[in-house]
Coordinates of C-alpha atoms and ligand atoms in Angstrom, one line a residue:
Chain G
M121 CA 12.2 -36.6 3.1
V122 CA 13.9 -34.2 1.5
D123 CA 14.0 -35.1 -2.5
V124 CA 15.5 -32.9 -4.7
R125 CA 15.3 -34.0 -8.7
G126 CA 17.2 -32.4 -11.7
V127 CA 16.8 -29.2 -10.3
H128 CA 17.5 -26.4 -13.1
K129 CA 18.4 -22.9 -12.7
S130 CA 19.2 -20.0 -14.6
Y131 CA 19.4 -16.3 -14.3
G132 CA 19.1 -15.1 -17.7
P133 CA 22.0 -16.7 -19.9
L134 CA 23.7 -18.2 -16.7
E135 CA 22.9 -21.3 -15.6
V136 CA 23.6 -21.5 -12.0
L137 CA 22.0 -25.0 -11.2
R138 CA 22.7 -27.5 -13.9
G139 CA 20.5 -30.4 -13.2
V140 CA 21.1 -31.3 -9.4
D141 CA 20.3 -34.5 -7.1
L142 CA 20.2 -34.8 -3.4
R143 CA 18.5 -36.7 -1.1
V144 CA 18.3 -36.4 2.6
G145 CA 16.8 -38.9 4.7
A146 CA 14.5 -38.1 7.9
G147 CA 17.2 -37.2 10.9
E148 CA 20.5 -36.6 8.6
V149 CA 22.7 -33.9 8.3
T150 CA 24.1 -33.3 4.7
V151 CA 26.6 -30.6 4.5
V152 CA 27.2 -29.0 1.1
L153 CA 30.4 -27.5 0.4
G154 CA 31.9 -25.7 -3.0
P155 CA 33.4 -23.0 -4.1
S156 CA 31.9 -19.8 -4.1
G157 CA 29.4 -18.9 -7.3
S158 CA 28.9 -22.7 -7.3
G159 CA 24.8 -22.4 -6.6
K160 CA 25.2 -23.7 -2.8
S161 CA 22.9 -20.5 -1.3
T162 CA 20.5 -20.9 -4.8
L163 CA 20.1 -24.9 -3.9
L164 CA 19.0 -24.1 -0.4
R165 CA 16.8 -21.1 -1.5
A166 CA 15.2 -23.6 -4.3
V167 CA 14.2 -26.2 -1.6
N168 CA 11.8 -23.7 0.0
H169 CA 10.9 -22.0 -3.0
L170 CA 12.4 -18.4 -2.4
E171 CA 14.4 -19.1 -5.8
K172 CA 11.8 -20.7 -8.6
I173 CA 13.4 -23.2 -10.4
D174 CA 13.2 -24.2 -14.1
R175 CA 13.2 -27.6 -14.4
G176 CA 13.0 -30.3 -12.1
F177 CA 11.4 -30.3 -8.5
V178 CA 11.6 -30.7 -4.8
A179 CA 9.4 -32.7 -2.4
I180 CA 9.6 -32.9 1.1
D181 CA 7.6 -35.7 2.2
G182 CA 6.6 -36.7 -1.0
E183 CA 4.6 -33.4 -0.9
L184 CA 6.2 -31.0 -4.1
I185 CA 7.2 -27.6 -3.0
G186 CA 6.0 -24.8 -4.7
Y187 CA 4.0 -26.5 -7.6
R188 CA 0.8 -29.2 -7.9
R189 CA 0.9 -31.4 -9.9
S190 CA -1.6 -32.7 -12.8
G191 CA -0.6 -34.9 -15.3
D192 CA 2.7 -34.1 -16.7
R193 CA 2.3 -30.4 -15.9
L194 CA 3.6 -28.6 -12.6
H195 CA 0.9 -25.2 -12.0
E196 CA 2.7 -23.2 -9.2
L197 CA 0.7 -22.7 -6.0
K198 CA -1.0 -19.2 -5.0
E199 CA 1.4 -17.6 -2.4
R200 CA -0.6 -18.5 0.6
E201 CA 0.1 -22.4 -0.1
I202 CA 3.9 -21.6 -0.8
L203 CA 3.9 -19.9 2.8
R204 CA 2.1 -22.4 4.3
Q205 CA 4.6 -25.2 2.8
R206 CA 7.2 -22.8 4.2
S207 CA 6.4 -22.4 7.7
R208 CA 7.8 -26.2 8.6
I209 CA 11.0 -25.7 6.7
G210 CA 13.4 -23.7 9.0
F211 CA 16.2 -21.5 6.8
V212 CA 18.9 -19.8 9.0
F213 CA 20.7 -16.9 6.9
Q214 CA 24.3 -16.4 7.1
S215 CA 23.4 -12.2 7.8
F216 CA 20.8 -13.8 10.9
N217 CA 17.6 -11.6 9.3
L218 CA 16.3 -11.3 12.8
F219 CA 13.8 -8.7 13.5
P220 CA 15.4 -5.8 15.0
H221 CA 12.3 -4.4 16.3
L222 CA 10.8 -7.2 18.1
T223 CA 12.6 -8.5 21.0
V224 CA 14.2 -11.7 21.1
R225 CA 10.9 -13.5 22.4
Q226 CA 9.0 -11.7 20.1
N227 CA 11.2 -13.0 17.1
V228 CA 10.8 -16.6 18.0
A229 CA 7.1 -16.7 18.8
E230 CA 5.7 -14.5 15.4
A231 CA 6.0 -17.6 13.1
P232 CA 4.1 -20.2 15.0
L233 CA 1.9 -17.6 16.0
S234 CA 0.9 -15.8 12.9
A235 CA 2.0 -18.7 10.2
Q236 CA 1.1 -21.7 12.1
R237 CA -1.7 -20.2 14.2
R238 CA -0.9 -22.2 17.2
P239 CA -2.4 -21.0 20.8
R240 CA -0.4 -18.6 22.7
E241 CA 0.4 -20.5 25.8
E242 CA 1.6 -22.9 23.9
V243 CA 3.8 -20.9 21.9
E244 CA 5.4 -18.9 24.9
E245 CA 6.0 -22.3 26.6
L246 CA 7.8 -23.9 23.4
T247 CA 9.8 -20.0 23.1
A248 CA 11.0 -20.2 26.7
E249 CA 12.1 -24.1 26.0
L250 CA 13.9 -23.0 22.9
L251 CA 15.6 -19.9 24.3
D252 CA 16.6 -22.3 26.8
R253 CA 18.1 -24.7 24.7
V254 CA 20.3 -22.2 22.3
G255 CA 21.7 -20.6 25.7
L256 CA 20.2 -17.6 25.5
R257 CA 17.1 -17.5 28.5
D258 CA 18.1 -14.5 29.9
K259 CA 18.3 -12.7 26.8
A260 CA 14.1 -13.4 26.1
D261 CA 13.9 -9.3 26.3
A262 CA 16.7 -7.8 24.3
Y263 CA 16.7 -6.2 21.1
P264 CA 18.6 -8.3 18.4
R265 CA 20.9 -5.1 18.5
Q266 CA 21.8 -5.4 21.9
L267 CA 23.3 -9.3 21.1
S268 CA 26.4 -10.1 19.9
G269 CA 26.7 -12.3 16.4
G270 CA 27.0 -15.7 18.0
Q271 CA 23.9 -14.4 20.1
Q272 CA 22.1 -13.5 17.3
Q273 CA 22.5 -16.4 15.1
R274 CA 21.3 -18.7 18.2
V275 CA 18.1 -16.3 18.4
A276 CA 17.7 -17.1 14.3
I277 CA 18.2 -20.9 14.8
A278 CA 15.7 -20.8 17.6
R279 CA 13.2 -18.9 15.5
A280 CA 13.3 -21.2 12.8
L281 CA 13.0 -24.3 15.5
A282 CA 10.0 -22.8 16.7
L283 CA 8.6 -24.0 13.4
R284 CA 8.7 -27.8 14.4
P285 CA 10.2 -27.8 11.1
K286 CA 10.4 -30.9 8.8
V287 CA 14.2 -29.8 7.6
I288 CA 16.2 -26.8 8.6
L289 CA 18.2 -25.2 5.8
F290 CA 21.4 -23.5 7.1
D291 CA 23.6 -21.1 4.4
E292 CA 26.8 -20.2 6.2
P293 CA 25.5 -19.6 9.6
T294 CA 28.9 -18.7 10.7
S295 CA 30.6 -16.9 8.0
A296 CA 29.2 -13.7 9.1
L297 CA 30.9 -14.6 12.6
D298 CA 34.3 -13.4 14.7
P299 CA 36.1 -16.8 14.7
E300 CA 35.7 -16.7 18.8
L301 CA 32.0 -17.0 18.3
V302 CA 31.2 -19.5 15.5
G303 CA 32.3 -22.1 18.3
E304 CA 28.9 -21.4 20.3
V305 CA 26.7 -21.8 17.0
L306 CA 28.5 -24.8 15.8
E307 CA 27.6 -26.3 19.4
V308 CA 24.0 -25.4 19.1
M309 CA 23.8 -27.3 15.6
R310 CA 25.6 -30.2 16.8
D311 CA 22.9 -30.6 19.7
L312 CA 20.4 -30.3 16.8
A313 CA 22.0 -33.4 14.5
R314 CA 22.3 -35.3 17.8
S315 CA 18.4 -35.0 18.6
G316 CA 17.9 -36.0 15.0
T317 CA 17.3 -32.9 13.1
T318 CA 17.1 -33.1 9.6
M319 CA 19.5 -30.6 8.4
I320 CA 21.1 -29.4 5.3
V321 CA 24.0 -26.9 6.1
V322 CA 25.5 -24.7 3.3
T323 CA 29.5 -24.1 5.1
H324 CA 33.2 -24.2 4.9
E325 CA 33.7 -25.3 8.6
I326 CA 35.3 -28.6 7.2
G327 CA 35.6 -30.0 10.8
F328 CA 32.0 -29.6 11.4
A329 CA 31.6 -31.5 8.4
R330 CA 33.7 -34.4 9.2
E331 CA 32.2 -34.6 12.8
V332 CA 28.3 -34.2 12.2
A333 CA 27.3 -34.9 8.6
D334 CA 26.1 -37.8 7.5
T335 CA 26.5 -37.2 3.8
V336 CA 29.3 -34.4 2.6
V337 CA 27.9 -33.1 -1.0
F338 CA 30.5 -31.3 -2.8
L339 CA 28.8 -28.5 -5.1
D340 CA 31.0 -27.1 -8.2
E341 CA 29.8 -25.2 -11.2
G342 CA 25.7 -25.8 -10.5
L343 CA 26.6 -29.8 -10.6
I344 CA 27.1 -32.3 -7.5
V345 CA 30.5 -33.6 -8.5
E346 CA 30.7 -35.8 -5.5
Q347 CA 29.0 -37.2 -3.0
G348 CA 29.2 -39.8 -0.2
P349 CA 30.3 -40.0 3.8
P350 CA 32.5 -37.7 5.4
A351 CA 35.9 -39.9 5.5
Q352 CA 35.1 -40.6 2.1
V353 CA 34.7 -37.3 0.4
L354 CA 36.7 -35.4 2.9
D355 CA 39.5 -37.7 3.3
A356 CA 39.6 -39.9 -0.1
P357 CA 38.4 -37.5 -2.6
R358 CA 37.6 -39.1 -6.2
H359 CA 37.4 -35.8 -8.3
E360 CA 40.1 -33.9 -9.1
R361 CA 38.0 -30.4 -8.5
T362 CA 37.0 -31.9 -4.8
R363 CA 40.7 -32.6 -4.2
A364 CA 41.5 -28.9 -5.7
F365 CA 39.2 -27.4 -3.5
L366 CA 39.9 -29.2 -0.1
G367 CA 43.8 -28.3 -0.8
K368 CA 42.4 -24.6 -0.2
V369 CA 40.2 -24.8 2.2
L370 CA 42.0 -27.4 4.7
Chain C
M149 CA 56.2 8.2 51.5
T150 CA 59.2 5.9 52.0
A151 CA 61.3 4.9 49.1
P152 CA 58.5 5.7 46.2
S153 CA 59.1 3.4 43.1
V154 CA 58.1 6.3 41.0
P155 CA 59.9 9.6 41.2
E156 CA 57.9 12.2 43.3
T157 CA 58.4 15.2 40.5
V158 CA 58.7 14.4 36.7
T159 CA 60.8 16.3 34.8
L160 CA 59.2 17.2 31.4
A161 CA 61.4 17.2 28.7
G162 CA 60.6 19.1 26.0
G163 CA 56.8 19.2 26.7
A164 CA 56.4 15.4 26.3
A165 CA 53.8 13.6 28.2
A166 CA 55.1 12.4 31.4
P167 CA 54.9 8.6 31.5
L168 CA 52.3 7.6 34.3
G169 CA 53.1 5.6 37.3
A170 CA 51.2 3.0 39.1
A171 CA 51.5 5.6 42.1
D172 CA 49.0 8.0 40.3
A173 CA 46.4 6.2 39.2
G174 CA 44.2 7.6 41.9
S175 CA 45.1 10.9 42.4
L176 CA 44.9 11.9 38.8
R177 CA 42.5 14.5 38.1
V178 CA 40.5 15.1 34.8
I179 CA 40.4 18.3 33.1
R180 CA 38.4 18.7 30.2
A181 CA 39.5 20.3 27.0
R182 CA 38.4 24.6 27.0
H183 CA 36.9 25.3 23.5
P184 CA 37.1 29.4 23.6
W185 CA 36.0 29.7 20.3
R186 CA 32.9 28.1 21.4
W187 CA 32.3 30.9 24.2
A188 CA 33.0 33.5 21.6
A189 CA 30.4 32.0 19.3
A190 CA 27.6 31.7 21.7
G191 CA 28.5 35.2 23.1
V192 CA 27.8 36.9 19.7
V193 CA 24.9 34.8 19.0
L194 CA 23.4 36.1 22.5
V195 CA 23.9 39.7 21.9
L196 CA 22.4 39.6 18.2
L197 CA 19.8 37.6 20.1
A198 CA 19.3 40.4 22.7
M199 CA 19.2 43.0 19.9
A200 CA 16.2 41.2 18.2
L201 CA 14.3 40.7 21.3
N202 CA 14.5 44.4 22.1
A203 CA 13.5 45.4 19.1
L204 CA 10.3 43.1 18.8
V205 CA 9.3 44.2 22.5
T206 CA 10.2 48.1 22.4
N207 CA 8.9 49.1 19.4
P208 CA 5.3 50.0 19.8
A209 CA 4.3 49.2 16.3
W210 CA 3.6 45.6 17.0
D211 CA 1.1 46.8 19.3
W212 CA 1.5 44.4 21.6
P213 CA -1.7 45.3 24.0
T214 CA -3.9 44.4 21.1
V215 CA -2.1 40.8 20.3
G216 CA -2.9 40.4 24.2
R217 CA -6.6 41.3 23.7
Y218 CA -7.1 39.1 20.0
L219 CA -4.9 35.9 21.1
F220 CA -7.6 34.5 22.9
A221 CA -10.8 36.3 21.5
P222 CA -13.5 33.8 20.9
S223 CA -13.3 33.9 16.9
V224 CA -10.0 33.9 17.1
L225 CA -10.3 30.5 19.0
R226 CA -13.0 29.1 17.2
A227 CA -10.8 29.8 14.0
V228 CA -7.7 28.0 15.6
V229 CA -10.2 25.1 16.1
L230 CA -11.3 25.1 12.4
T231 CA -7.7 24.7 11.4
V232 CA -6.9 21.9 13.8
Q233 CA -9.7 20.1 12.1
L234 CA -9.1 20.9 8.8
T235 CA -5.1 19.8 9.5
A236 CA -6.3 16.6 11.4
L237 CA -9.0 15.6 8.8
G238 CA -6.2 16.7 5.7
I239 CA -3.5 14.3 7.5
V240 CA -5.2 11.2 8.5
L241 CA -7.7 11.0 5.2
G242 CA -4.2 11.9 3.3
F243 CA -2.3 9.3 5.2
L244 CA -4.9 6.8 4.8
L245 CA -5.3 7.1 1.0
G246 CA -1.8 7.7 0.6
T247 CA -1.1 4.3 2.4
V248 CA -3.5 2.6 0.0
L249 CA -1.8 4.2 -3.0
A250 CA 1.6 3.1 -1.6
L251 CA 0.4 -0.2 -1.7
M252 CA -0.6 -0.1 -5.0
R253 CA 1.9 1.4 -6.1
M254 CA 4.2 -1.7 -5.2
S255 CA 1.6 -4.1 -5.9
R256 CA 2.3 -6.9 -8.6
N257 CA -0.6 -5.5 -10.1
P258 CA 0.4 -3.3 -13.3
L259 CA -2.8 -1.7 -13.4
L260 CA -3.1 -0.6 -10.0
A261 CA 0.3 0.3 -9.8
S262 CA 0.0 2.7 -13.2
V263 CA -3.2 4.4 -11.5
A264 CA -1.3 4.8 -7.9
W265 CA 1.4 6.5 -10.3
G266 CA -1.3 8.5 -12.0
Y267 CA -2.4 9.6 -9.3
V268 CA 0.4 11.0 -7.5
W269 CA 1.6 12.7 -10.9
L270 CA -1.8 14.3 -11.3
F271 CA -2.0 15.7 -7.6
R272 CA 1.6 16.7 -7.1
S273 CA 1.5 18.4 -10.0
V274 CA -2.0 20.9 -10.0
P275 CA -1.4 23.5 -7.7
L276 CA -3.2 23.1 -4.1
I277 CA -4.9 26.3 -4.4
L278 CA -6.4 25.2 -8.0
Q279 CA -7.3 22.3 -6.4
L280 CA -9.4 23.8 -3.9
L281 CA -10.9 26.0 -6.2
F282 CA -12.3 22.9 -7.8
W283 CA -13.4 21.4 -5.2
Y284 CA -15.4 24.7 -3.9
N285 CA -17.1 24.9 -7.5
L286 CA -17.6 21.4 -7.9
A287 CA -21.4 21.9 -7.4
I288 CA -20.9 24.1 -10.9
L289 CA -19.5 21.0 -12.2
Y290 CA -21.7 18.4 -10.8
R291 CA -25.1 19.7 -9.8
R292 CA -25.9 16.2 -8.2
I293 CA -24.5 13.0 -7.2
S294 CA -26.3 9.8 -7.3
F295 CA -25.1 6.7 -5.7
G296 CA -26.0 3.3 -7.5
I297 CA -24.7 0.6 -9.9
P298 CA -21.4 2.4 -11.9
F299 CA -23.4 2.8 -15.0
G300 CA -26.6 1.2 -14.2
P301 CA -29.4 3.0 -12.6
G302 CA -28.7 4.7 -9.3
F303 CA -30.7 4.2 -6.2
F304 CA -30.6 8.0 -5.0
D305 CA -29.1 11.2 -5.6
V306 CA -28.2 14.0 -3.4
G307 CA -27.5 17.9 -4.4
T308 CA -24.0 18.1 -4.4
M309 CA -24.2 21.1 -2.3
D310 CA -25.7 19.4 0.5
L311 CA -23.3 16.6 0.3
I312 CA -20.1 18.5 0.1
G313 CA -20.0 21.8 2.1
P314 CA -17.4 24.2 2.1
V315 CA -15.5 22.5 4.9
T316 CA -15.9 18.9 3.7
A317 CA -14.9 20.3 0.4
A318 CA -11.9 21.7 2.0
A319 CA -11.0 18.7 4.0
L320 CA -11.3 16.6 0.8
G321 CA -9.1 19.4 -1.1
L322 CA -6.4 19.0 1.3
A323 CA -6.6 15.3 1.9
L324 CA -6.8 14.2 -1.6
H325 CA -3.4 16.5 -2.4
Q326 CA -1.9 15.7 0.7
A327 CA -2.3 11.7 -0.1
A328 CA 0.2 12.2 -3.3
Y329 CA 2.8 13.5 -0.8
A330 CA 1.8 10.8 2.0
A331 CA 1.9 7.8 -1.0
E332 CA 5.8 9.2 -1.9
I333 CA 6.7 8.8 1.8
V334 CA 5.1 5.7 2.6
R335 CA 6.5 4.1 -0.4
A336 CA 10.3 5.4 0.5
G337 CA 9.4 4.3 4.0
F338 CA 9.0 0.6 2.8
L339 CA 11.9 0.6 0.5
S340 CA 14.1 1.7 3.0
V341 CA 13.2 -2.1 5.1
G342 CA 16.6 -4.3 4.1
H343 CA 15.4 -6.9 1.6
G344 CA 16.7 -9.5 4.6
Q345 CA 13.5 -8.7 6.6
L346 CA 10.7 -9.6 4.4
E347 CA 12.9 -12.7 3.0
A348 CA 13.4 -14.0 6.3
A349 CA 9.5 -13.2 6.7
A350 CA 8.7 -15.4 3.4
A351 CA 10.9 -18.0 4.6
L352 CA 9.2 -18.3 7.9
G353 CA 6.2 -18.7 5.9
I354 CA 4.3 -15.4 7.8
P355 CA 1.3 -14.7 6.1
R356 CA 1.5 -11.2 3.2
A357 CA -0.8 -9.1 5.0
R358 CA 0.9 -9.7 8.3
Q359 CA 4.4 -9.4 6.8
I360 CA 3.0 -5.6 6.1
L361 CA 1.9 -4.8 9.0
R362 CA 4.0 -6.5 11.6
I363 CA 7.2 -6.6 9.9
Q364 CA 7.7 -3.9 7.2
L365 CA 5.2 -1.1 8.3
P366 CA 7.1 -0.6 11.6
Q367 CA 10.3 -0.7 10.4
A368 CA 9.3 1.7 7.6
M369 CA 7.9 4.3 10.1
R370 CA 11.0 5.3 11.0
T371 CA 11.9 6.8 7.9
I372 CA 8.6 7.8 7.7
V373 CA 7.8 9.7 10.7
P374 CA 10.2 12.2 10.1
T375 CA 9.1 13.2 6.6
A376 CA 5.6 12.6 7.9
G377 CA 6.3 15.3 10.6
N378 CA 7.3 17.8 7.9
E379 CA 4.5 17.3 5.7
I380 CA 1.9 18.1 9.6
I381 CA 3.6 20.7 9.9
G382 CA 3.4 22.1 6.6
L383 CA -0.2 21.3 6.4
V384 CA -0.8 22.9 9.4
K385 CA 0.4 26.3 7.9
G386 CA -0.8 24.8 4.5
T387 CA -4.7 25.5 5.7
S388 CA -4.1 29.0 5.7
V389 CA -4.6 28.4 1.8
V390 CA -8.1 27.8 2.5
Y391 CA -9.0 31.4 3.3
I392 CA -9.7 31.6 -0.4
M393 CA -12.6 29.7 0.2
A394 CA -14.0 32.0 2.6
L395 CA -13.4 29.5 5.6
P396 CA -13.2 31.1 8.7
E397 CA -9.9 29.4 9.9
L398 CA -7.2 30.8 11.3
F399 CA -5.8 32.9 8.4
Y400 CA -9.3 34.5 7.3
Q401 CA -10.6 34.9 10.6
V402 CA -7.1 37.4 11.4
Q403 CA -8.1 38.8 7.7
V404 CA -11.5 39.5 8.9
I405 CA -10.8 41.6 12.0
Y406 CA -8.0 43.4 10.7
N407 CA -9.9 44.5 7.7
R408 CA -12.4 45.8 10.1
N409 CA -10.2 47.5 13.2
G410 CA -6.8 48.4 10.8
R411 CA -4.2 46.6 13.0
V412 CA -2.5 44.6 10.5
I413 CA 0.7 43.7 12.5
A414 CA -1.0 42.9 15.8
L415 CA -3.4 40.3 13.8
L416 CA -0.7 38.7 12.1
L417 CA 1.3 38.5 14.9
V418 CA -1.8 36.6 16.7
A419 CA -1.8 33.9 14.3
A420 CA 1.7 33.8 13.9
I421 CA 1.8 32.7 17.7
W422 CA -1.1 30.0 17.3
Y423 CA 0.4 28.6 14.1
L424 CA 3.8 28.7 16.3
A425 CA 2.1 27.2 19.3
L426 CA 0.3 24.2 17.0
T427 CA 3.9 23.3 15.4
T428 CA 5.3 23.1 18.9
V429 CA 3.0 20.5 19.9
M430 CA 3.1 18.7 16.6
S431 CA 6.9 18.7 17.0
V432 CA 6.8 17.3 20.5
A433 CA 4.6 14.7 19.6
Q434 CA 6.8 13.9 16.9
Y435 CA 10.0 13.3 19.1
Y436 CA 8.1 10.6 21.2
V437 CA 6.2 9.2 18.5
E438 CA 9.7 8.4 16.8
R439 CA 11.2 7.6 19.9
R440 CA 8.5 4.7 20.4
F441 CA 9.4 3.2 16.5
S442 CA 12.9 3.6 17.4
R443 CA 13.0 0.8 19.6
G444 CA 15.4 -1.9 18.7
S445 CA 17.4 0.4 16.5
A446 CA 19.6 1.3 18.8
R447 CA 21.6 -0.3 21.7
A448 CA 19.9 1.9 24.4
L449 CA 17.1 4.7 23.8
P450 CA 18.4 8.3 24.7
P451 CA 17.0 9.5 27.7
T452 CA 13.8 11.8 27.0
P453 CA 14.4 15.4 28.1
L454 CA 12.0 15.1 30.9
Q455 CA 13.7 11.7 31.8
R456 CA 16.9 13.5 32.1
A457 CA 15.7 16.6 34.0
R458 CA 14.8 13.9 36.9
R459 CA 18.0 12.4 36.7
L460 CA 19.8 15.2 36.9
L461 CA 17.2 16.3 40.1
A462 CA 18.0 13.2 41.5
V463 CA 21.9 13.0 41.3
R464 CA 22.0 16.7 42.8
R465 CA 19.4 15.2 45.8
Q466 CA 21.5 12.5 46.0
A467 CA 25.1 14.6 46.5
R468 CA 23.5 17.0 48.9
A469 CA 22.5 14.0 50.9
R470 CA 25.9 12.6 51.0
A471 CA 27.3 16.5 52.0
L472 CA 24.6 16.8 55.0
A473 CA 25.7 13.2 55.8
D474 CA 29.7 13.8 55.5
A475 CA 29.1 17.4 57.7
G476 CA 26.9 14.8 60.3
T477 CA 30.1 12.4 60.9
A478 CA 32.6 15.4 61.0
S479 CA 30.9 17.2 63.6
Ligands
LIG91 N1 19.3 -12.8 -8.3 C1 20.4 -13.5 -9.0 N2 20.6 -12.7 -10.9 C2 21.7 -13.3 -11.1 N3 22.6 -13.9 -10.6 C3 22.5 -14.6 -9.9 C4 21.7 -13.8 -8.8 N4 21.8 -15.0 -7.5 C5 23.2 -15.7 -7.5 N5 23.4 -15.0 -8.7 C6 24.7 -15.8 -9.2 O1 24.3 -17.5 -9.4 C7 25.8 -17.7 -8.9 C8 25.6 -18.7 -7.5 O2 25.1 -18.1 -6.8 P1 25.0 -18.8 -5.6 O3 24.7 -17.8 -4.8 O4 24.3 -20.0 -5.2 O5 26.6 -19.1 -5.0 P2 27.4 -19.8 -3.5 O6 27.7 -20.9 -4.0 O7 26.4 -20.0 -2.6 O8 28.3 -18.7 -3.6 P3 29.0 -18.0 -2.1 O9 29.6 -19.4 -1.2 O10 29.8 -16.9 -2.4 O11 27.7 -17.7 -1.3 C9 27.0 -16.7 -8.8 O12 27.5 -16.5 -9.9 C10 25.8 -15.8 -8.8 O13 26.4 -14.5 -9.1
LIG92 MG1 25.9 -18.4 -1.1

């Protein structure tokens, strides 16, 4: 499904990813943990090619993301083709990034209409259904600034779902929220996980990881230090670094 | 009242605020804070305004009867129309070209970016009046203009004078000059849109052209419109520079008239009144355009002056109706 192999990424002299390998099977939820600056956001952004990588590759359903292979070379794809690939990968940002001048309904419908060119009627139906699913049916005509943070993030999730994505990437979706709003967003994500959505989630919500994740990955200084089922990584970490990190966040 | 839990009268100790009792809640009246200095300042300003108005109306040198006679004279109206045409052409063409230049400047193609930079540099640096004179004299520089393959054979050519008459030359001159400023205004607007917006659009796979038109431009308009409004109003008045091309726009026309009849002040007033009228229309239009593009930027849009007036009337009417109803039940 999602196949990340030997991904390297540097910003100038700073090596942020130093050979990351990660597999996520269809319908699985992978939670990525790690200290600040360990490269979690960079890894997610590499998966949908928002960030170009220096070495290694990312493939989804066997299709290379951002590149075309010929022989032993990878040629970068044209922007249009990259955009097409991205339109099947959902991304939920920490800061929501909703389009403030569009209503909730328009935010959700934009990409299916313009990126996937699906018929308007179908998209309208889908939008209504998704807003229902995230509990915001009555906010369809509101503008993002008229919503609470938790509601905005739920709209952002509906917007990602509208792509009917093969995988959804979440970059700290609850970190910008007040504590009492975190629950409603996690509830929506839990519901997605139950219904078999493939997800890669960067979060500091250990409880969510324990309950929902199939695999927990601990990233530190650009390397995956440890990975496995939550019971193993969270409760019986083998690595000293993992233990130190969990000691701090738990 | 029997055995009130709160004393009827509260003694104030040294002016300290009286603690509120539960019984007070309904009976307390709100008195707004008073601002004596505001009233004093307003009074001073009103007196000054009255003095200025008096000087304007009573001094016969302003010659108001002549102003009235020429304000709607056909030659003046024709001049106003030409001024409006020049402004419209200058703005529309200027902003179209300016937008293209701004997109070129922001493109990843270094050649396009440098050409746009060079254009802005050149047309912003040479005074408008010189540019207009160059266009006016274009026919001297290039007698004929030919259309065809670049550096190859031409298919047909026309005399420069036939193609570019004085009005076209003036409109072109204004537009090309305006484009340099418009490019920077549009670019500033695009730069003001948060990076997260583009990132979200890219992550959703929205096609590039659509990202610009649907996501970036409407948000950029919020910054573009106020500055553009400034420019448009500047251009309404800027068209008066065109008088050096002997085009009968407003400023040129009033000069023609006062050179004939010697009523300089009165005719300058006529021109001033028309410029005021035109810019007023623009300012009102700007208000509504800004409102249009501020959707979603605030939690709720403030009402327009018209809506406010209507709401005020409605409230009055309701109050009156209620008063009548009360009077009815009382009698
Ligand atoms: N565009 C960039 N240019 C230079 N350095 C960058 C850039 N983006 C990220 N970095 C650096 O890369 C490192 C990893 O960043 P990243 O955002 O992936 O961390 P993270 O694990 O998501 O941290 P956090 O939990 O704080 O979000 C950091 O040291 C950061 O300073
Ligand atoms: Mg991060």
